[in-house]
Amino acid sequence: MYLKTLKALALVATAFAAATPAGAQPAPKLKVGLMLPATGTFAALGTAIENGFRLYIDEHGGKLSGREIEFVKVDDESDPAKATDNVNKLIKRDNVDVLVGTVHSGVAMAMAKVAKDTGTLLIVPNAGADAVTGAMCAPNIFRSSFSNWQPGYAMGEVMAKKHYKNVVTITWKYAAGDESVRGFKEAFEKSGGKVVKELSLPFPNVEFQALLTEIAAAKPDAVYTFFAGGGAVKFVKDYAAAGLKKTIPLYGAGFLTDGTLDAQGADAEGLQTTLHYADGLGTPRDNAFRLAYAKTYKLQPDVYAVQGYDAAQMLAVGLAAVKGDIAKKAEFEAALGKATIDSPRGKFTISRSHNPVQDIYLRQVSGKENKLIGVASKSLADPGRGCRM
Ligand code: BEZ
């Protein structure tokens, strides 16, 4: 009996020695700087991104390529004026190894500038600013989400096929709104439609009344819009309350109804939008993700959660290629450039300018879901205008 126990102990010791060679230090923690909004109109979007990111890390035992993940967090308040200071704190004070952020395009452009200047790896898990994977592109900057151009362009094609001729657009006056409308207009006017009026208000204002009166007076065939988060909730409710939902069909980039349906209720019913995620995809990959997310957070995931999850997946792919040594930048970047990411949204690749090449879905609100209707644009690649790499 005693001999048996000794033998068993010796076996365990041999196995352990093989796994952790004598004297070897555990790999140092990998510091992830999460720069996301925790307050303001995009607060819920920030939470969903962080949830998705953490879910992937937790599914891998809290480690990627043997390195335990440590988080340092900053609430960026979706305020571009504070962005450079915030990102500099993460890089210089906290010495993060990688930056993950953010939601707001203006804040993301400030992050991209600092990332480019310092060579810090940046993965953008939402903000669609075209320039991030356009004129500001860099080998160390990647996006797990979309460019503002993508859902807008896809909806321009959809609405042209529906034979609308005159459309009014309405959005916030900042990069995301401007670029979403530009993408829409490019596709819509190419197919013979006309954007007859471009309405906007400053971010994050939600005083829509005067603009809704202008829409009623213009009597367009339809309206295209970009709003997100708390602003999208108020816009959809105000549009219906003004009586416009019954007379002038409302369309948008899918942020209009993603993560917002509980608050929008019946006012969102039937709205059609374009986005790189939808409810009811029904693939094994998406089903497993949705189940895990719902179990962990007692919530249904939305597009922001998927983008956070995929930001972590992209980090994992790059780290695996360099066996955890993030200092090997060229190899890290090359691996991601060649990768296919097995996302809950469907598999995607990464363009030359580091933006997802992905299907854009047409969805329609039914109850509490953005139900899949079909693929509006297959494997849509952002043109990456101005990117020199
Ligand atoms: C943006 O600022 O790029 C953005 C914000 C919320 C949803 C989508 C895009």
mmCIF file of C-alpha atoms and ligand atoms in Angstrom:
data_model
loop_
_atom_site.group_PDB
_atom_site.id
_atom_site.type_symbol
_atom_site.label_atom_id
_atom_site.label_comp_id
_atom_site.label_asym_id
_atom_site.label_seq_id
_atom_site.Cartn_x
_atom_site.Cartn_y
_atom_site.Cartn_z
ATOM 1 C CA MET A 1 0.000 0.000 0.000
ATOM 2 C CA TYR A 2 2.785 2.396 1.080
ATOM 3 C CA LEU A 3 4.816 1.539 -2.037
ATOM 4 C CA LYS A 4 1.762 2.074 -4.248
ATOM 5 C CA THR A 5 1.247 5.574 -2.773
ATOM 6 C CA LEU A 6 4.926 6.458 -3.259
ATOM 7 C CA LYS A 7 4.738 5.317 -6.880
ATOM 8 C CA ALA A 8 1.626 7.436 -7.480
ATOM 9 C CA LEU A 9 3.280 10.505 -5.916
ATOM 10 C CA ALA A 10 6.369 10.008 -8.072
ATOM 11 C CA LEU A 11 4.205 9.885 -11.201
ATOM 12 C CA VAL A 12 2.456 13.183 -10.317
ATOM 13 C CA ALA A 13 5.803 14.850 -9.582
ATOM 14 C CA THR A 14 7.215 13.734 -12.950
ATOM 15 C CA ALA A 15 4.183 15.071 -14.803
ATOM 16 C CA PHE A 16 4.359 18.445 -13.010
ATOM 17 C CA ALA A 17 8.097 18.765 -13.679
ATOM 18 C CA ALA A 18 7.401 18.240 -17.389
ATOM 19 C CA ALA A 19 4.694 20.930 -17.416
ATOM 20 C CA THR A 20 6.656 23.543 -15.439
ATOM 21 C CA PRO A 21 10.390 23.030 -15.856
ATOM 22 C CA ALA A 22 12.326 23.528 -12.629
ATOM 23 C CA GLY A 23 13.044 27.212 -11.967
ATOM 24 C CA ALA A 24 10.847 28.465 -14.846
ATOM 25 C CA GLN A 25 8.893 31.644 -14.054
ATOM 26 C CA PRO A 26 5.188 31.700 -14.968
ATOM 27 C CA ALA A 27 4.594 33.859 -18.048
ATOM 28 C CA PRO A 28 3.898 37.468 -17.033
ATOM 29 C CA LYS A 29 0.301 38.668 -17.112
ATOM 30 C CA LEU A 30 -0.910 40.343 -20.280
ATOM 31 C CA LYS A 31 -2.340 43.778 -19.512
ATOM 32 C CA VAL A 32 -5.388 44.703 -21.583
ATOM 33 C CA GLY A 33 -6.410 48.370 -21.477
ATOM 34 C CA LEU A 34 -10.192 48.465 -21.911
ATOM 35 C CA MET A 35 -11.216 51.959 -22.962
ATOM 36 C CA LEU A 36 -15.015 51.985 -23.267
ATOM 37 C CA PRO A 37 -17.941 54.212 -22.280
ATOM 38 C CA ALA A 38 -19.423 53.397 -18.856
ATOM 39 C CA THR A 39 -21.568 56.536 -18.783
ATOM 40 C CA GLY A 40 -23.634 58.490 -21.322
ATOM 41 C CA THR A 41 -25.770 57.467 -24.295
ATOM 42 C CA PHE A 42 -23.397 54.592 -25.257
ATOM 43 C CA ALA A 43 -22.915 53.127 -21.731
ATOM 44 C CA ALA A 44 -24.879 49.931 -22.460
ATOM 45 C CA LEU A 45 -22.811 49.371 -25.608
ATOM 46 C CA GLY A 46 -19.601 49.528 -23.562
ATOM 47 C CA THR A 47 -20.954 46.987 -21.080
ATOM 48 C CA ALA A 48 -21.951 44.536 -23.832
ATOM 49 C CA ILE A 49 -18.497 44.793 -25.457
ATOM 50 C CA GLU A 50 -16.761 44.129 -22.141
ATOM 51 C CA ASN A 51 -19.112 41.207 -21.415
ATOM 52 C CA GLY A 52 -18.345 39.646 -24.790
ATOM 53 C CA PHE A 53 -14.593 40.138 -24.412
ATOM 54 C CA ARG A 54 -14.560 38.636 -20.905
ATOM 55 C CA LEU A 55 -16.725 35.706 -21.988
ATOM 56 C CA TYR A 56 -14.112 34.600 -24.526
ATOM 57 C CA ILE A 57 -11.291 34.975 -21.998
ATOM 58 C CA ASP A 58 -13.263 33.047 -19.355
ATOM 59 C CA GLU A 59 -13.986 30.276 -21.861
ATOM 60 C CA HIS A 60 -10.199 29.938 -22.119
ATOM 61 C CA GLY A 61 -9.572 29.737 -18.383
ATOM 62 C CA GLY A 62 -8.657 33.427 -17.999
ATOM 63 C CA LYS A 63 -5.519 32.952 -20.134
ATOM 64 C CA LEU A 64 -4.419 33.365 -23.742
ATOM 65 C CA SER A 65 -1.307 31.501 -24.912
ATOM 66 C CA GLY A 66 -0.381 30.811 -21.294
ATOM 67 C CA ARG A 67 -0.625 34.441 -20.213
ATOM 68 C CA GLU A 68 -3.150 35.395 -17.578
ATOM 69 C CA ILE A 69 -5.214 38.400 -18.660
ATOM 70 C CA GLU A 70 -5.289 41.462 -16.422
ATOM 71 C CA PHE A 71 -7.686 44.313 -17.164
ATOM 72 C CA VAL A 72 -7.153 48.032 -16.664
ATOM 73 C CA LYS A 73 -10.323 50.020 -17.351
ATOM 74 C CA VAL A 74 -11.094 53.613 -18.294
ATOM 75 C CA ASP A 75 -14.539 55.177 -18.779
ATOM 76 C CA ASP A 76 -14.016 57.290 -21.907
ATOM 77 C CA GLU A 77 -17.489 58.892 -21.566
ATOM 78 C CA SER A 78 -17.694 58.937 -25.397
ATOM 79 C CA ASP A 79 -15.927 62.285 -25.101
ATOM 80 C CA PRO A 80 -13.333 62.958 -27.822
ATOM 81 C CA ALA A 81 -11.949 65.924 -25.839
ATOM 82 C CA LYS A 82 -10.748 63.548 -23.076
ATOM 83 C CA ALA A 83 -9.646 60.730 -25.377
ATOM 84 C CA THR A 84 -5.947 61.526 -25.850
ATOM 85 C CA ASP A 85 -5.369 61.928 -22.088
ATOM 86 C CA ASN A 86 -7.272 58.724 -21.359
ATOM 87 C CA VAL A 87 -5.350 56.616 -23.841
ATOM 88 C CA ASN A 88 -2.007 58.108 -22.787
ATOM 89 C CA LYS A 89 -2.755 57.130 -19.175
ATOM 90 C CA LEU A 90 -3.323 53.531 -20.229
ATOM 91 C CA ILE A 91 -0.114 53.401 -22.234
ATOM 92 C CA LYS A 92 2.267 55.473 -20.098
ATOM 93 C CA ARG A 93 0.950 55.098 -16.547
ATOM 94 C CA ASP A 94 -0.514 51.601 -16.690
ATOM 95 C CA ASN A 95 1.868 50.133 -19.280
ATOM 96 C CA VAL A 96 -0.830 48.121 -21.025
ATOM 97 C CA ASP A 97 0.293 45.584 -23.629
ATOM 98 C CA VAL A 98 -2.776 46.047 -25.824
ATOM 99 C CA LEU A 99 -5.556 48.611 -26.128
ATOM 100 C CA VAL A 100 -9.154 47.540 -26.712
ATOM 101 C CA GLY A 101 -11.609 50.366 -27.474
ATOM 102 C CA THR A 102 -13.932 52.014 -28.166
ATOM 103 C CA VAL A 103 -17.540 52.764 -29.174
ATOM 104 C CA HIS A 104 -17.493 56.405 -30.362
ATOM 105 C CA SER A 105 -15.787 57.174 -33.693
ATOM 106 C CA GLY A 106 -14.286 60.490 -32.531
ATOM 107 C CA VAL A 107 -12.726 58.856 -29.457
ATOM 108 C CA ALA A 108 -11.473 55.921 -31.557
ATOM 109 C CA MET A 109 -9.674 58.265 -33.959
ATOM 110 C CA ALA A 110 -7.794 59.824 -31.035
ATOM 111 C CA MET A 111 -6.906 56.304 -29.823
ATOM 112 C CA ALA A 112 -5.724 55.321 -33.299
ATOM 113 C CA LYS A 113 -3.441 58.356 -33.505
ATOM 114 C CA VAL A 114 -1.747 57.524 -30.187
ATOM 115 C CA ALA A 115 -1.573 53.811 -31.063
ATOM 116 C CA LYS A 116 0.057 54.642 -34.377
ATOM 117 C CA ASP A 117 2.552 57.061 -32.788
ATOM 118 C CA THR A 118 3.536 54.633 -30.010
ATOM 119 C CA GLY A 119 3.224 51.338 -31.923
ATOM 120 C CA THR A 120 0.808 49.963 -29.280
ATOM 121 C CA LEU A 121 -1.477 47.208 -30.534
ATOM 122 C CA LEU A 122 -5.074 48.501 -30.833
ATOM 123 C CA ILE A 123 -8.187 46.401 -31.466
ATOM 124 C CA VAL A 124 -11.317 48.491 -32.066
ATOM 125 C CA PRO A 125 -14.430 46.541 -30.918
ATOM 126 C CA ASN A 126 -17.046 48.941 -32.285
ATOM 127 C CA ALA A 127 -16.315 52.485 -33.525
ATOM 128 C CA GLY A 128 -16.776 52.513 -37.290
ATOM 129 C CA ALA A 129 -14.723 55.639 -38.149
ATOM 130 C CA ASP A 130 -13.746 54.981 -41.766
ATOM 131 C CA ALA A 131 -10.331 56.594 -41.225
ATOM 132 C CA VAL A 132 -9.278 53.994 -38.602
ATOM 133 C CA THR A 133 -8.956 51.426 -41.383
ATOM 134 C CA GLY A 134 -8.550 54.099 -44.062
ATOM 135 C CA ALA A 135 -6.204 57.087 -43.979
ATOM 136 C CA MET A 136 -5.082 56.298 -40.403
ATOM 137 C CA CYS A 137 -4.498 52.586 -40.998
ATOM 138 C CA ALA A 138 -1.392 51.031 -39.466
ATOM 139 C CA PRO A 139 0.084 47.552 -39.089
ATOM 140 C CA ASN A 140 -0.767 47.566 -35.340
ATOM 141 C CA ILE A 141 -4.412 48.743 -35.663
ATOM 142 C CA PHE A 142 -7.242 46.217 -36.190
ATOM 143 C CA ARG A 143 -11.018 46.337 -36.028
ATOM 144 C CA SER A 144 -13.347 43.491 -34.954
ATOM 145 C CA SER A 145 -16.527 45.376 -35.852
ATOM 146 C CA PHE A 146 -17.316 47.280 -39.111
ATOM 147 C CA SER A 147 -16.646 50.544 -40.908
ATOM 148 C CA ASN A 148 -19.424 53.136 -40.859
ATOM 149 C CA TRP A 149 -19.525 52.825 -44.635
ATOM 150 C CA GLN A 150 -20.481 49.106 -44.576
ATOM 151 C CA PRO A 151 -24.057 48.971 -43.162
ATOM 152 C CA GLY A 152 -24.883 52.298 -44.852
ATOM 153 C CA TYR A 153 -23.741 51.082 -48.266
ATOM 154 C CA ALA A 154 -25.689 47.824 -47.894
ATOM 155 C CA MET A 155 -28.875 49.716 -47.004
ATOM 156 C CA GLY A 156 -28.403 52.032 -50.011
ATOM 157 C CA GLU A 157 -28.568 48.960 -52.246
ATOM 158 C CA VAL A 158 -31.563 47.521 -50.384
ATOM 159 C CA MET A 159 -33.590 50.744 -50.615
ATOM 160 C CA ALA A 160 -32.732 51.250 -54.283
ATOM 161 C CA LYS A 161 -34.037 47.727 -54.975
ATOM 162 C CA LYS A 162 -37.252 48.672 -53.180
ATOM 163 C CA HIS A 163 -37.616 51.430 -55.824
ATOM 164 C CA TYR A 164 -37.566 54.374 -53.434
ATOM 165 C CA LYS A 165 -36.607 57.532 -55.316
ATOM 166 C CA ASN A 166 -36.428 60.420 -52.797
ATOM 167 C CA VAL A 167 -34.969 59.824 -49.364
ATOM 168 C CA VAL A 168 -34.238 62.121 -46.407
ATOM 169 C CA THR A 169 -31.396 61.181 -44.060
ATOM 170 C CA ILE A 170 -31.155 62.095 -40.386
ATOM 171 C CA THR A 171 -28.282 61.477 -37.969
ATOM 172 C CA TRP A 172 -25.894 62.906 -35.394
ATOM 173 C CA LYS A 173 -23.331 65.314 -36.841
ATOM 174 C CA TYR A 174 -20.085 63.467 -36.192
ATOM 175 C CA ALA A 175 -17.925 60.933 -38.029
ATOM 176 C CA ALA A 176 -20.215 57.915 -37.530
ATOM 177 C CA GLY A 177 -23.382 59.695 -38.674
ATOM 178 C CA ASP A 178 -21.719 61.496 -41.578
ATOM 179 C CA GLU A 179 -19.978 58.358 -42.845
ATOM 180 C CA SER A 180 -23.010 56.114 -42.461
ATOM 181 C CA VAL A 181 -25.041 58.569 -44.566
ATOM 182 C CA ARG A 182 -22.197 58.858 -47.096
ATOM 183 C CA GLY A 183 -22.064 55.074 -47.524
ATOM 184 C CA PHE A 184 -25.846 54.961 -47.929
ATOM 185 C CA LYS A 185 -25.845 57.797 -50.450
ATOM 186 C CA GLU A 186 -23.025 56.260 -52.506
ATOM 187 C CA ALA A 187 -24.975 53.042 -53.144
ATOM 188 C CA PHE A 188 -28.449 54.615 -53.317
ATOM 189 C CA GLU A 189 -27.569 57.362 -55.810
ATOM 190 C CA LYS A 190 -25.473 54.977 -57.931
ATOM 191 C CA SER A 191 -28.721 53.072 -58.523
ATOM 192 C CA GLY A 192 -30.720 56.165 -59.462
ATOM 193 C CA GLY A 193 -32.109 57.290 -56.082
ATOM 194 C CA LYS A 194 -31.725 60.805 -54.692
ATOM 195 C CA VAL A 195 -30.995 61.981 -51.150
ATOM 196 C CA VAL A 196 -33.132 65.124 -51.133
ATOM 197 C CA LYS A 197 -32.271 66.402 -47.647
ATOM 198 C CA GLU A 198 -29.545 65.581 -45.093
ATOM 199 C CA LEU A 199 -30.674 66.454 -41.565
ATOM 200 C CA SER A 200 -28.471 66.313 -38.489
ATOM 201 C CA LEU A 201 -28.069 67.442 -34.904
ATOM 202 C CA PRO A 202 -24.992 67.523 -32.669
ATOM 203 C CA PHE A 203 -23.974 64.333 -30.792
ATOM 204 C CA PRO A 204 -25.458 63.319 -28.322
ATOM 205 C CA ASN A 205 -28.505 65.643 -28.561
ATOM 206 C CA VAL A 206 -31.952 64.042 -28.691
ATOM 207 C CA GLU A 207 -34.172 67.059 -29.362
ATOM 208 C CA PHE A 208 -35.587 65.635 -32.600
ATOM 209 C CA GLN A 209 -38.876 67.543 -32.832
ATOM 210 C CA ALA A 210 -37.892 70.327 -35.255
ATOM 211 C CA LEU A 211 -36.206 67.824 -37.582
ATOM 212 C CA LEU A 212 -39.212 65.493 -37.530
ATOM 213 C CA THR A 213 -41.362 68.459 -38.576
ATOM 214 C CA GLU A 214 -38.983 69.019 -41.516
ATOM 215 C CA ILE A 215 -39.300 65.362 -42.539
ATOM 216 C CA ALA A 216 -43.104 65.591 -42.460
ATOM 217 C CA ALA A 217 -42.976 68.709 -44.662
ATOM 218 C CA ALA A 218 -40.497 67.174 -47.158
ATOM 219 C CA LYS A 219 -42.716 64.061 -47.625
ATOM 220 C CA PRO A 220 -39.897 61.784 -48.891
ATOM 221 C CA ASP A 221 -40.552 58.195 -50.003
ATOM 222 C CA ALA A 222 -38.542 56.973 -46.995
ATOM 223 C CA VAL A 223 -35.993 57.978 -44.330
ATOM 224 C CA TYR A 224 -32.502 56.540 -43.697
ATOM 225 C CA THR A 225 -30.965 57.049 -40.283
ATOM 226 C CA PHE A 226 -27.967 56.346 -38.066
ATOM 227 C CA PHE A 227 -28.542 56.537 -34.304
ATOM 228 C CA ALA A 228 -27.403 54.156 -31.575
ATOM 229 C CA GLY A 229 -27.793 53.465 -27.858
ATOM 230 C CA GLY A 230 -29.981 55.790 -25.789
ATOM 231 C CA GLY A 231 -30.354 58.226 -28.722
ATOM 232 C CA ALA A 232 -31.729 55.453 -30.953
ATOM 233 C CA VAL A 233 -34.351 54.554 -28.334
ATOM 234 C CA LYS A 234 -35.588 58.148 -28.188
ATOM 235 C CA PHE A 235 -35.509 58.631 -31.973
ATOM 236 C CA VAL A 236 -37.609 55.548 -32.730
ATOM 237 C CA LYS A 237 -40.151 56.517 -30.062
ATOM 238 C CA ASP A 238 -40.336 60.153 -31.216
ATOM 239 C CA TYR A 239 -40.672 59.107 -34.897
ATOM 240 C CA ALA A 240 -43.691 56.968 -34.024
ATOM 241 C CA ALA A 241 -45.182 59.576 -31.662
ATOM 242 C CA ALA A 242 -44.980 62.185 -34.453
ATOM 243 C CA GLY A 243 -47.185 59.891 -36.567
ATOM 244 C CA LEU A 244 -44.443 59.408 -39.174
ATOM 245 C CA LYS A 245 -44.051 55.640 -38.804
ATOM 246 C CA LYS A 246 -47.414 55.112 -40.527
ATOM 247 C CA THR A 247 -46.706 57.446 -43.448
ATOM 248 C CA ILE A 248 -42.947 57.532 -44.177
ATOM 249 C CA PRO A 249 -41.066 54.216 -43.840
ATOM 250 C CA LEU A 250 -38.017 54.400 -41.581
ATOM 251 C CA TYR A 251 -34.816 52.425 -42.316
ATOM 252 C CA GLY A 252 -31.402 52.522 -40.738
ATOM 253 C CA ALA A 253 -28.037 51.044 -39.998
ATOM 254 C CA GLY A 254 -28.823 48.229 -37.540
ATOM 255 C CA PHE A 255 -27.576 50.130 -34.481
ATOM 256 C CA LEU A 256 -31.006 51.800 -34.560
ATOM 257 C CA THR A 257 -32.606 48.656 -33.118
ATOM 258 C CA ASP A 258 -29.725 46.586 -31.659
ATOM 259 C CA GLY A 259 -29.642 46.326 -27.870
ATOM 260 C CA THR A 260 -32.566 48.776 -27.755
ATOM 261 C CA LEU A 261 -35.727 46.758 -28.375
ATOM 262 C CA ASP A 262 -36.782 46.350 -24.726
ATOM 263 C CA ALA A 263 -36.934 50.130 -24.407
ATOM 264 C CA GLN A 264 -38.407 50.831 -27.868
ATOM 265 C CA GLY A 265 -41.265 48.334 -27.550
ATOM 266 C CA ALA A 266 -43.984 48.404 -30.221
ATOM 267 C CA ASP A 267 -42.595 51.605 -31.772
ATOM 268 C CA ALA A 268 -39.783 49.546 -33.325
ATOM 269 C CA GLU A 269 -42.001 46.736 -34.638
ATOM 270 C CA GLY A 270 -41.429 46.036 -38.361
ATOM 271 C CA LEU A 271 -38.395 48.330 -38.813
ATOM 272 C CA GLN A 272 -35.850 47.034 -41.323
ATOM 273 C CA THR A 273 -32.129 47.627 -40.842
ATOM 274 C CA THR A 274 -28.785 46.361 -42.156
ATOM 275 C CA LEU A 275 -26.004 45.040 -39.924
ATOM 276 C CA HIS A 276 -23.303 42.360 -39.644
ATOM 277 C CA TYR A 277 -25.309 40.455 -37.005
ATOM 278 C CA ALA A 278 -28.926 39.334 -36.651
ATOM 279 C CA ASP A 279 -31.137 37.304 -34.343
ATOM 280 C CA GLY A 280 -32.012 33.851 -35.578
ATOM 281 C CA LEU A 281 -28.865 33.074 -37.563
ATOM 282 C CA GLY A 282 -29.312 29.569 -36.193
ATOM 283 C CA THR A 283 -25.735 28.386 -36.779
ATOM 284 C CA PRO A 284 -24.140 26.038 -34.221
ATOM 285 C CA ARG A 285 -21.454 28.693 -33.566
ATOM 286 C CA ASP A 286 -23.980 31.442 -32.860
ATOM 287 C CA ASN A 287 -26.270 29.158 -30.853
ATOM 288 C CA ALA A 288 -23.384 28.142 -28.572
ATOM 289 C CA PHE A 289 -22.305 31.763 -28.123
ATOM 290 C CA ARG A 290 -25.837 32.928 -27.326
ATOM 291 C CA LEU A 291 -26.351 30.158 -24.813
ATOM 292 C CA ALA A 292 -23.050 30.864 -23.043
ATOM 293 C CA TYR A 293 -23.704 34.620 -23.000
ATOM 294 C CA ALA A 294 -27.256 34.192 -21.670
ATOM 295 C CA LYS A 295 -26.068 31.762 -18.952
ATOM 296 C CA THR A 296 -23.259 34.084 -17.845
ATOM 297 C CA TYR A 297 -24.982 37.460 -17.941
ATOM 298 C CA LYS A 298 -28.712 36.559 -17.812
ATOM 299 C CA LEU A 299 -29.086 38.700 -20.952
ATOM 300 C CA GLN A 300 -29.431 38.142 -24.670
ATOM 301 C CA PRO A 301 -26.321 39.209 -26.623
ATOM 302 C CA ASP A 302 -26.394 41.955 -29.244
ATOM 303 C CA VAL A 303 -23.990 43.066 -31.961
ATOM 304 C CA TYR A 304 -21.778 44.860 -29.423
ATOM 305 C CA ALA A 305 -21.320 41.671 -27.383
ATOM 306 C CA VAL A 306 -20.307 39.811 -30.559
ATOM 307 C CA GLN A 307 -17.760 42.485 -31.466
ATOM 308 C CA GLY A 308 -16.244 42.309 -27.948
ATOM 309 C CA TYR A 309 -16.077 38.510 -28.133
ATOM 310 C CA ASP A 310 -14.378 38.712 -31.537
ATOM 311 C CA ALA A 311 -11.887 41.341 -30.348
ATOM 312 C CA ALA A 312 -10.743 38.751 -27.789
ATOM 313 C CA GLN A 313 -10.682 36.043 -30.487
ATOM 314 C CA MET A 314 -8.491 38.242 -32.671
ATOM 315 C CA LEU A 315 -6.114 38.853 -29.781
ATOM 316 C CA ALA A 316 -6.008 35.083 -29.194
ATOM 317 C CA VAL A 317 -5.151 34.356 -32.843
ATOM 318 C CA GLY A 318 -2.281 36.864 -32.860
ATOM 319 C CA LEU A 319 -0.934 35.680 -29.491
ATOM 320 C CA ALA A 320 -1.051 32.021 -30.530
ATOM 321 C CA ALA A 321 1.134 32.834 -33.550
ATOM 322 C CA VAL A 322 3.828 34.398 -31.319
ATOM 323 C CA LYS A 323 3.380 31.928 -28.408
ATOM 324 C CA GLY A 324 2.303 34.766 -26.112
ATOM 325 C CA ASP A 325 5.208 37.080 -26.931
ATOM 326 C CA ILE A 326 3.334 40.196 -28.008
ATOM 327 C CA ALA A 327 6.623 42.003 -28.645
ATOM 328 C CA LYS A 328 6.916 39.977 -31.879
ATOM 329 C CA LYS A 329 4.790 42.513 -33.681
ATOM 330 C CA ALA A 330 5.426 41.595 -37.297
ATOM 331 C CA GLU A 331 4.514 37.916 -36.754
ATOM 332 C CA PHE A 332 1.471 38.870 -34.662
ATOM 333 C CA GLU A 333 0.200 41.177 -37.397
ATOM 334 C CA ALA A 334 0.917 38.755 -40.223
ATOM 335 C CA ALA A 335 -1.041 35.987 -38.468
ATOM 336 C CA LEU A 336 -4.096 38.182 -38.011
ATOM 337 C CA GLY A 337 -3.922 39.396 -41.587
ATOM 338 C CA LYS A 338 -4.195 35.788 -42.799
ATOM 339 C CA ALA A 339 -6.755 34.614 -40.235
ATOM 340 C CA THR A 340 -10.361 33.582 -40.638
ATOM 341 C CA ILE A 341 -12.262 34.518 -37.504
ATOM 342 C CA ASP A 342 -14.953 32.034 -36.505
ATOM 343 C CA SER A 343 -17.402 34.644 -35.271
ATOM 344 C CA PRO A 344 -20.961 34.110 -34.001
ATOM 345 C CA ARG A 345 -21.948 36.490 -36.859
ATOM 346 C CA GLY A 346 -20.429 34.044 -39.394
ATOM 347 C CA LYS A 347 -16.816 33.581 -40.454
ATOM 348 C CA PHE A 348 -14.944 36.700 -41.533
ATOM 349 C CA THR A 349 -11.504 37.582 -42.840
ATOM 350 C CA ILE A 350 -9.555 40.781 -42.305
ATOM 351 C CA SER A 351 -8.978 43.195 -45.164
ATOM 352 C CA ARG A 352 -5.629 44.650 -46.221
ATOM 353 C CA SER A 353 -6.503 47.735 -44.154
ATOM 354 C CA HIS A 354 -7.522 45.502 -41.153
ATOM 355 C CA ASN A 355 -11.333 45.771 -41.247
ATOM 356 C CA PRO A 356 -13.667 42.720 -41.268
ATOM 357 C CA VAL A 357 -14.755 41.478 -44.703
ATOM 358 C CA GLN A 358 -18.206 40.241 -43.785
ATOM 359 C CA ASP A 359 -21.807 39.577 -44.742
ATOM 360 C CA ILE A 360 -24.215 42.426 -44.032
ATOM 361 C CA TYR A 361 -27.656 41.092 -43.096
ATOM 362 C CA LEU A 362 -31.076 42.597 -43.720
ATOM 363 C CA ARG A 363 -33.120 42.287 -40.516
ATOM 364 C CA GLN A 364 -36.646 43.162 -39.448
ATOM 365 C CA VAL A 365 -37.862 43.827 -35.927
ATOM 366 C CA SER A 366 -40.331 41.238 -34.711
ATOM 367 C CA GLY A 367 -41.148 41.426 -31.002
ATOM 368 C CA LYS A 368 -37.844 41.613 -29.128
ATOM 369 C CA GLU A 369 -35.717 40.401 -32.045
ATOM 370 C CA ASN A 370 -33.918 41.740 -35.105
ATOM 371 C CA LYS A 371 -34.978 38.751 -37.192
ATOM 372 C CA LEU A 372 -32.835 37.707 -40.118
ATOM 373 C CA ILE A 373 -34.536 38.302 -43.494
ATOM 374 C CA GLY A 374 -31.564 37.655 -45.753
ATOM 375 C CA VAL A 375 -28.080 38.738 -46.774
ATOM 376 C CA ALA A 376 -28.130 42.326 -48.043
ATOM 377 C CA SER A 377 -24.489 42.299 -49.128
ATOM 378 C CA LYS A 378 -22.256 39.205 -49.288
ATOM 379 C CA SER A 379 -18.624 39.474 -48.043
ATOM 380 C CA LEU A 380 -18.720 43.270 -48.141
ATOM 381 C CA ALA A 381 -15.240 44.808 -47.879
ATOM 382 C CA ASP A 382 -14.741 48.428 -46.891
ATOM 383 C CA PRO A 383 -12.797 50.172 -49.686
ATOM 384 C CA GLY A 384 -10.133 51.273 -47.159
ATOM 385 C CA ARG A 385 -9.797 54.628 -48.899
ATOM 386 C CA GLY A 386 -6.542 56.423 -48.171
ATOM 387 C CA CYS A 387 -4.894 53.416 -46.452
ATOM 388 C CA ARG A 388 -1.206 53.066 -47.331
ATOM 389 C CA MET A 389 0.460 50.079 -45.707
HETATM 390 C C1 BEZ B 1 -19.526 55.144 -33.767
HETATM 391 O O1 BEZ B 1 -19.382 56.230 -33.178
HETATM 392 O O2 BEZ B 1 -18.728 54.765 -34.625
HETATM 393 C C2 BEZ B 1 -20.664 54.257 -33.401
HETATM 394 C C3 BEZ B 1 -21.299 54.392 -32.191
HETATM 395 C C4 BEZ B 1 -22.338 53.545 -31.857
HETATM 396 C C5 BEZ B 1 -22.735 52.551 -32.740
HETATM 397 C C6 BEZ B 1 -22.104 52.425 -33.955
HETATM 398 C C7 BEZ B 1 -21.061 53.283 -34.302
#
